[in-house]
PDB file of C-alpha atoms in Angstrom:
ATOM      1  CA  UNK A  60      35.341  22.503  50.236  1.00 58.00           C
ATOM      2  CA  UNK A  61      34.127  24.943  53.056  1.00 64.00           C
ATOM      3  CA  UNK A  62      32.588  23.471  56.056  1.00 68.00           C
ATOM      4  CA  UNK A  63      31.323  26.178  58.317  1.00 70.00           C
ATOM      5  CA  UNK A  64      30.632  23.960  61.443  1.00 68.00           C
ATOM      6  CA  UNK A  65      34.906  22.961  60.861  1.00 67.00           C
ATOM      7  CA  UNK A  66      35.293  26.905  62.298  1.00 69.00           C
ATOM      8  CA  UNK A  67      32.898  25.995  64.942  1.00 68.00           C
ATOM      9  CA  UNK A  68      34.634  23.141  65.835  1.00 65.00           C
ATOM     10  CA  UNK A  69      38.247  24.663  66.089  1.00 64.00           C
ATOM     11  CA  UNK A  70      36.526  27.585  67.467  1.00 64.00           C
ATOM     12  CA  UNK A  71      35.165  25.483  70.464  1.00 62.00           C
ATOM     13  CA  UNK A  72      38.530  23.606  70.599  1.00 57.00           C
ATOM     14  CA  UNK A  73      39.705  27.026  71.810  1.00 58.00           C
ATOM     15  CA  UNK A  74      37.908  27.084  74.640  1.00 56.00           C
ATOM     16  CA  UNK A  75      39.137  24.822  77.490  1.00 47.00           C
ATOM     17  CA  UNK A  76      35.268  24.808  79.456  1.00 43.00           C
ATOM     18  CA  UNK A  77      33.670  23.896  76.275  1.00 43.00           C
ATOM     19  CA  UNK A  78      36.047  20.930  75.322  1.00 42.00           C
ATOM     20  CA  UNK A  79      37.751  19.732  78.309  1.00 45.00           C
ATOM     21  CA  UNK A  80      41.077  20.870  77.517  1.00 45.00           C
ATOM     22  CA  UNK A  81      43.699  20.060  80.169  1.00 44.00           C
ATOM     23  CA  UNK A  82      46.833  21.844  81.650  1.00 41.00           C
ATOM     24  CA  UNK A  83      48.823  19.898  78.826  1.00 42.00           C
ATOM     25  CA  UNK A  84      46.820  22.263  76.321  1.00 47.00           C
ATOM     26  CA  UNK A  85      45.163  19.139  74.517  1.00 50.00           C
ATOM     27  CA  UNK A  86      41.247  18.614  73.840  1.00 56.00           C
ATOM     28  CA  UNK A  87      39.021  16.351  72.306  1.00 59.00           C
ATOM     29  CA  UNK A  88      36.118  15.838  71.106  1.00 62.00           C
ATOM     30  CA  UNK A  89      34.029  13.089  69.347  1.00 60.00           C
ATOM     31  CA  UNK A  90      32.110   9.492  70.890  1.00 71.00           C
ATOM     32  CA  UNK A  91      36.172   7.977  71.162  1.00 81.00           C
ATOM     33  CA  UNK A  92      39.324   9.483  71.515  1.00 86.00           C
ATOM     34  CA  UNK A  93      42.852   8.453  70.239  1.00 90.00           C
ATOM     35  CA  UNK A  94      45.335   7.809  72.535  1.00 92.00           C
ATOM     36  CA  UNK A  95      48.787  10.279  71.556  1.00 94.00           C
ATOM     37  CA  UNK A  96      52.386  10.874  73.038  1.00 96.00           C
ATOM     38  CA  UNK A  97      54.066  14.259  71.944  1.00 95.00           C
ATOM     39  CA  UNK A  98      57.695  14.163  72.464  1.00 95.00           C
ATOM     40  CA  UNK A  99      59.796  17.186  71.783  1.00 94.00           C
ATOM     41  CA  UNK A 100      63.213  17.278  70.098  1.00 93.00           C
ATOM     42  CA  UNK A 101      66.003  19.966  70.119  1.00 92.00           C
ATOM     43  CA  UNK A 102      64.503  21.073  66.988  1.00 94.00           C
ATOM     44  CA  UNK A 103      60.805  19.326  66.066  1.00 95.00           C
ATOM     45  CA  UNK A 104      58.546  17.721  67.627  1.00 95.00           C
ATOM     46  CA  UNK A 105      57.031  14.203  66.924  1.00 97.00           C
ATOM     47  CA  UNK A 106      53.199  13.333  67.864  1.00 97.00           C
ATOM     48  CA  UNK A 107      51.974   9.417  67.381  1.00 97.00           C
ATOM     49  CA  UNK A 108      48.392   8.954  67.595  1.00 97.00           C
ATOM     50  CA  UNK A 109      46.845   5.313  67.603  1.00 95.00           C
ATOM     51  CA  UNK A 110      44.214   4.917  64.836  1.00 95.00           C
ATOM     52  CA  UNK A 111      43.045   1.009  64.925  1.00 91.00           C
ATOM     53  CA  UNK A 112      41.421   0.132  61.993  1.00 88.00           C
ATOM     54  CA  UNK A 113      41.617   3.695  60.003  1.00 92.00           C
ATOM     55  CA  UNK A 114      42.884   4.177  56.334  1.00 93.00           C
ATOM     56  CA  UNK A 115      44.577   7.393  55.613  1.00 93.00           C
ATOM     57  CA  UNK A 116      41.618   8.259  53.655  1.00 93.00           C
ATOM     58  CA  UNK A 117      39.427   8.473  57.084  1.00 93.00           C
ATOM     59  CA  UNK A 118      41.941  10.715  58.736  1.00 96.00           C
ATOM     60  CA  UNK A 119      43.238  14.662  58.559  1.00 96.00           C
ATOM     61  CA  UNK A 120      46.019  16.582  60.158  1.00 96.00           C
ATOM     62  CA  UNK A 121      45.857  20.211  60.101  1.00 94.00           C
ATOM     63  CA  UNK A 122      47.867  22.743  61.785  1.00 91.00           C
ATOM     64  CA  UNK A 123      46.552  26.208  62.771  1.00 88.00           C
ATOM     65  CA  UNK A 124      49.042  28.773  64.158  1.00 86.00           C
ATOM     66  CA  UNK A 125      50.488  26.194  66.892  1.00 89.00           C
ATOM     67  CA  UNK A 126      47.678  23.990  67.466  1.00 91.00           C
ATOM     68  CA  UNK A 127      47.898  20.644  65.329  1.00 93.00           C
ATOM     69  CA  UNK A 128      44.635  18.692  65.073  1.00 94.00           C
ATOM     70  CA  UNK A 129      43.953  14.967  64.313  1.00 95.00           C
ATOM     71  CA  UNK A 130      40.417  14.621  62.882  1.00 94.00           C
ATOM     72  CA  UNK A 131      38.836  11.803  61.454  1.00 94.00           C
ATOM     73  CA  UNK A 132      35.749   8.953  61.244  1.00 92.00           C
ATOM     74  CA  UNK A 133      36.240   5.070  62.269  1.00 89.00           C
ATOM     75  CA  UNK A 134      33.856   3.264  60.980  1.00 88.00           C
ATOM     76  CA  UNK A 135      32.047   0.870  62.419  1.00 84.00           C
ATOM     77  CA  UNK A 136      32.515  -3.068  61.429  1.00 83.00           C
ATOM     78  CA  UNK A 137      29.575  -5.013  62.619  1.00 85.00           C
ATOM     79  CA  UNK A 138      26.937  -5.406  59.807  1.00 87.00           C
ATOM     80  CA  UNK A 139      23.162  -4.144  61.383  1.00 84.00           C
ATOM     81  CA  UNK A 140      22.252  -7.829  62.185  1.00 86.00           C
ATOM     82  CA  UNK A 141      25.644  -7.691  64.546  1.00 88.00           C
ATOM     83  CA  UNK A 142      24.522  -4.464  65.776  1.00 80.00           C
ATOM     84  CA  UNK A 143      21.379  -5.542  67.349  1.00 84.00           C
ATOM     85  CA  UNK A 144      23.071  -8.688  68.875  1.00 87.00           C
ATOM     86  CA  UNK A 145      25.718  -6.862  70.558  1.00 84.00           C
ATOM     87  CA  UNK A 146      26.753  -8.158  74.150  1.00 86.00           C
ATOM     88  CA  UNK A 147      29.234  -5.595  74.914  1.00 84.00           C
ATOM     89  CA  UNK A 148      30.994  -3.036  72.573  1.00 80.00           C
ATOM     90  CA  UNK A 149      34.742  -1.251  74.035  1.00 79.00           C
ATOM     91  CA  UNK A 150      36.275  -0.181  70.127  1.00 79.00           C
ATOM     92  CA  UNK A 151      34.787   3.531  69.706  1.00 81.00           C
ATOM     93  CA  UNK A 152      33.682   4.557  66.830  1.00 84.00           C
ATOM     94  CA  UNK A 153      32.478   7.560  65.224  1.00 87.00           C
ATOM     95  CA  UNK A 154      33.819  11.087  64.507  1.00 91.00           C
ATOM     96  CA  UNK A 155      36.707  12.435  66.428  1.00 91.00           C
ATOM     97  CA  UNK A 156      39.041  15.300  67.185  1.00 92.00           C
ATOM     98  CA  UNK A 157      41.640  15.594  68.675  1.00 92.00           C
ATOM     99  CA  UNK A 158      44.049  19.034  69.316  1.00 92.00           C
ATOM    100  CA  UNK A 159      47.281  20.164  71.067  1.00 91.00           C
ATOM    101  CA  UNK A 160      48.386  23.225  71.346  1.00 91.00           C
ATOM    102  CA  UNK A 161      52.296  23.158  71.279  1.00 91.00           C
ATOM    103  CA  UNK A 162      54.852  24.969  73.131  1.00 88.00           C
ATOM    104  CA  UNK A 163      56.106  26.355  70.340  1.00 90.00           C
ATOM    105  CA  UNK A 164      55.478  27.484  66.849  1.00 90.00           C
ATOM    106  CA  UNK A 165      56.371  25.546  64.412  1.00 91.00           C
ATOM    107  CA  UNK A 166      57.265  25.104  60.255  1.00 91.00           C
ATOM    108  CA  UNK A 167      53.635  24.262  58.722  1.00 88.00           C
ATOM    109  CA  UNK A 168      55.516  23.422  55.126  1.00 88.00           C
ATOM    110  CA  UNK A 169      57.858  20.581  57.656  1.00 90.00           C
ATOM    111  CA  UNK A 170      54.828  19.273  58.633  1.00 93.00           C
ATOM    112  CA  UNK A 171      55.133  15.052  57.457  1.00 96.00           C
ATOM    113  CA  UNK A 172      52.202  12.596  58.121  1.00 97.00           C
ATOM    114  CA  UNK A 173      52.009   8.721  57.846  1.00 97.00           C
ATOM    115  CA  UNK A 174      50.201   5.979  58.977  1.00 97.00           C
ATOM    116  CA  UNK A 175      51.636   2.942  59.345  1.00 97.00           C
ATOM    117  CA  UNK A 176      50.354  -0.550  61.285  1.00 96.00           C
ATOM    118  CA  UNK A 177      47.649   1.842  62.976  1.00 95.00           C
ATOM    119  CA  UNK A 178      49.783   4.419  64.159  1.00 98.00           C
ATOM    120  CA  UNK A 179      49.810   7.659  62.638  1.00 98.00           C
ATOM    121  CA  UNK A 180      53.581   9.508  62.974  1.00 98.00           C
ATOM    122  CA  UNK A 181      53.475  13.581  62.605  1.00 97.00           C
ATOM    123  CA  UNK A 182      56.542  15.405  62.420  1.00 97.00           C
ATOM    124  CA  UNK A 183      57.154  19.174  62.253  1.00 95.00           C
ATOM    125  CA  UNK A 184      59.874  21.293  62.817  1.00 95.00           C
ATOM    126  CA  UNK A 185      60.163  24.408  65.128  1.00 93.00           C
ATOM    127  CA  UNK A 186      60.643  27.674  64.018  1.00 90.00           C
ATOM    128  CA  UNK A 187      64.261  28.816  64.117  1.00 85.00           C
ATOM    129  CA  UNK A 188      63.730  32.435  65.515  1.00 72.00           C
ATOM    130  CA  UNK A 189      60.903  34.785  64.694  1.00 44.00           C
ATOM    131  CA  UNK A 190      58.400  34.545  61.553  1.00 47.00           C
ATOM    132  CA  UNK A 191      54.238  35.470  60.901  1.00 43.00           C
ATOM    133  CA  UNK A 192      52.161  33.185  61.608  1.00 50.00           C
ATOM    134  CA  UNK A 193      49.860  31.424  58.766  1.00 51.00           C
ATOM    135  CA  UNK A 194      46.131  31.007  58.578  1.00 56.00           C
ATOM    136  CA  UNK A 195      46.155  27.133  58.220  1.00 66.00           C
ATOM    137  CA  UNK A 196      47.366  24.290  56.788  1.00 68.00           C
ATOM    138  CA  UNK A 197      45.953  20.661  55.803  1.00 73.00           C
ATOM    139  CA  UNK A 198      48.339  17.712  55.852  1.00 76.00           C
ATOM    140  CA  UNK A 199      48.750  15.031  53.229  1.00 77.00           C
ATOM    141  CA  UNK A 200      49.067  11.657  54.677  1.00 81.00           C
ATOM    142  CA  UNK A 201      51.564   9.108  53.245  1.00 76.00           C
TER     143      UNK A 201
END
């Protein structure tokens, strides 16, 4: 289904002073953030993302061009009694996403996402010399 504030949102992802993208090329946006490593490979790259308490149902991966976002919604687990008792609250939750532009393009049909003891794993392999770019691509999670 078409969302037309998901263009805004990748549209604003675009632009560092709107987001607070660093040097590394990452932003986020959303009341928590997850935290993520991206290590490169000779030929992929793999990105881990720590999702506490999120079903793959609550989460998306999609990869535009060379930018791979992490999207999702963690839900909150007090009831509304606990909510208006609470002393202090540190677990975020909320809407989120979360982007990184990587070095290099990459294979969107590689592209294999699970989550697993509250990590998610993406892998996705480079491209092997020079090809078009797509439009987009959603991930299913395993």
């Amino acid at each position: 289904m078409w969302d037309p504030f998901r263009d805004l949102d990748r549209l604003l992802n675009r632009m560092p002073f709107a987001t607070g993208s660093n040097f590394f090329g990452t932003s986020a946006r959303g009341s928590w953030v997850p935290a993520m490593d991206l290590i490169e490979k000779d030929d992929s790259y793999k990105i881990l993302a720590d999702l506490p308490g999120m079903s793959r149902g609550d989460v998306s991966v999609d990869i535009e061009g060379q930018q791979l976002c992490i999207g999702g919604n963690r839900k909150s687990l007090l009831s509304d009694d606990e909510h208006k008792n609470v002393v202090l609250a540190e677990r975020g939750t909320g809407r989120f996403e979360r982007c990184v532009q990587l070095p290099t393009r990459i294979e969107e049909d590689s592209v294999k996402a699970s989550l697993r003891d509250s990590v998610l794993t993406v892998e996705v392999k480079k491209v092997k010399g020079s090809t078009t770019s797509r439009s987009g691509t959603s991930v299913k999670i395993n």
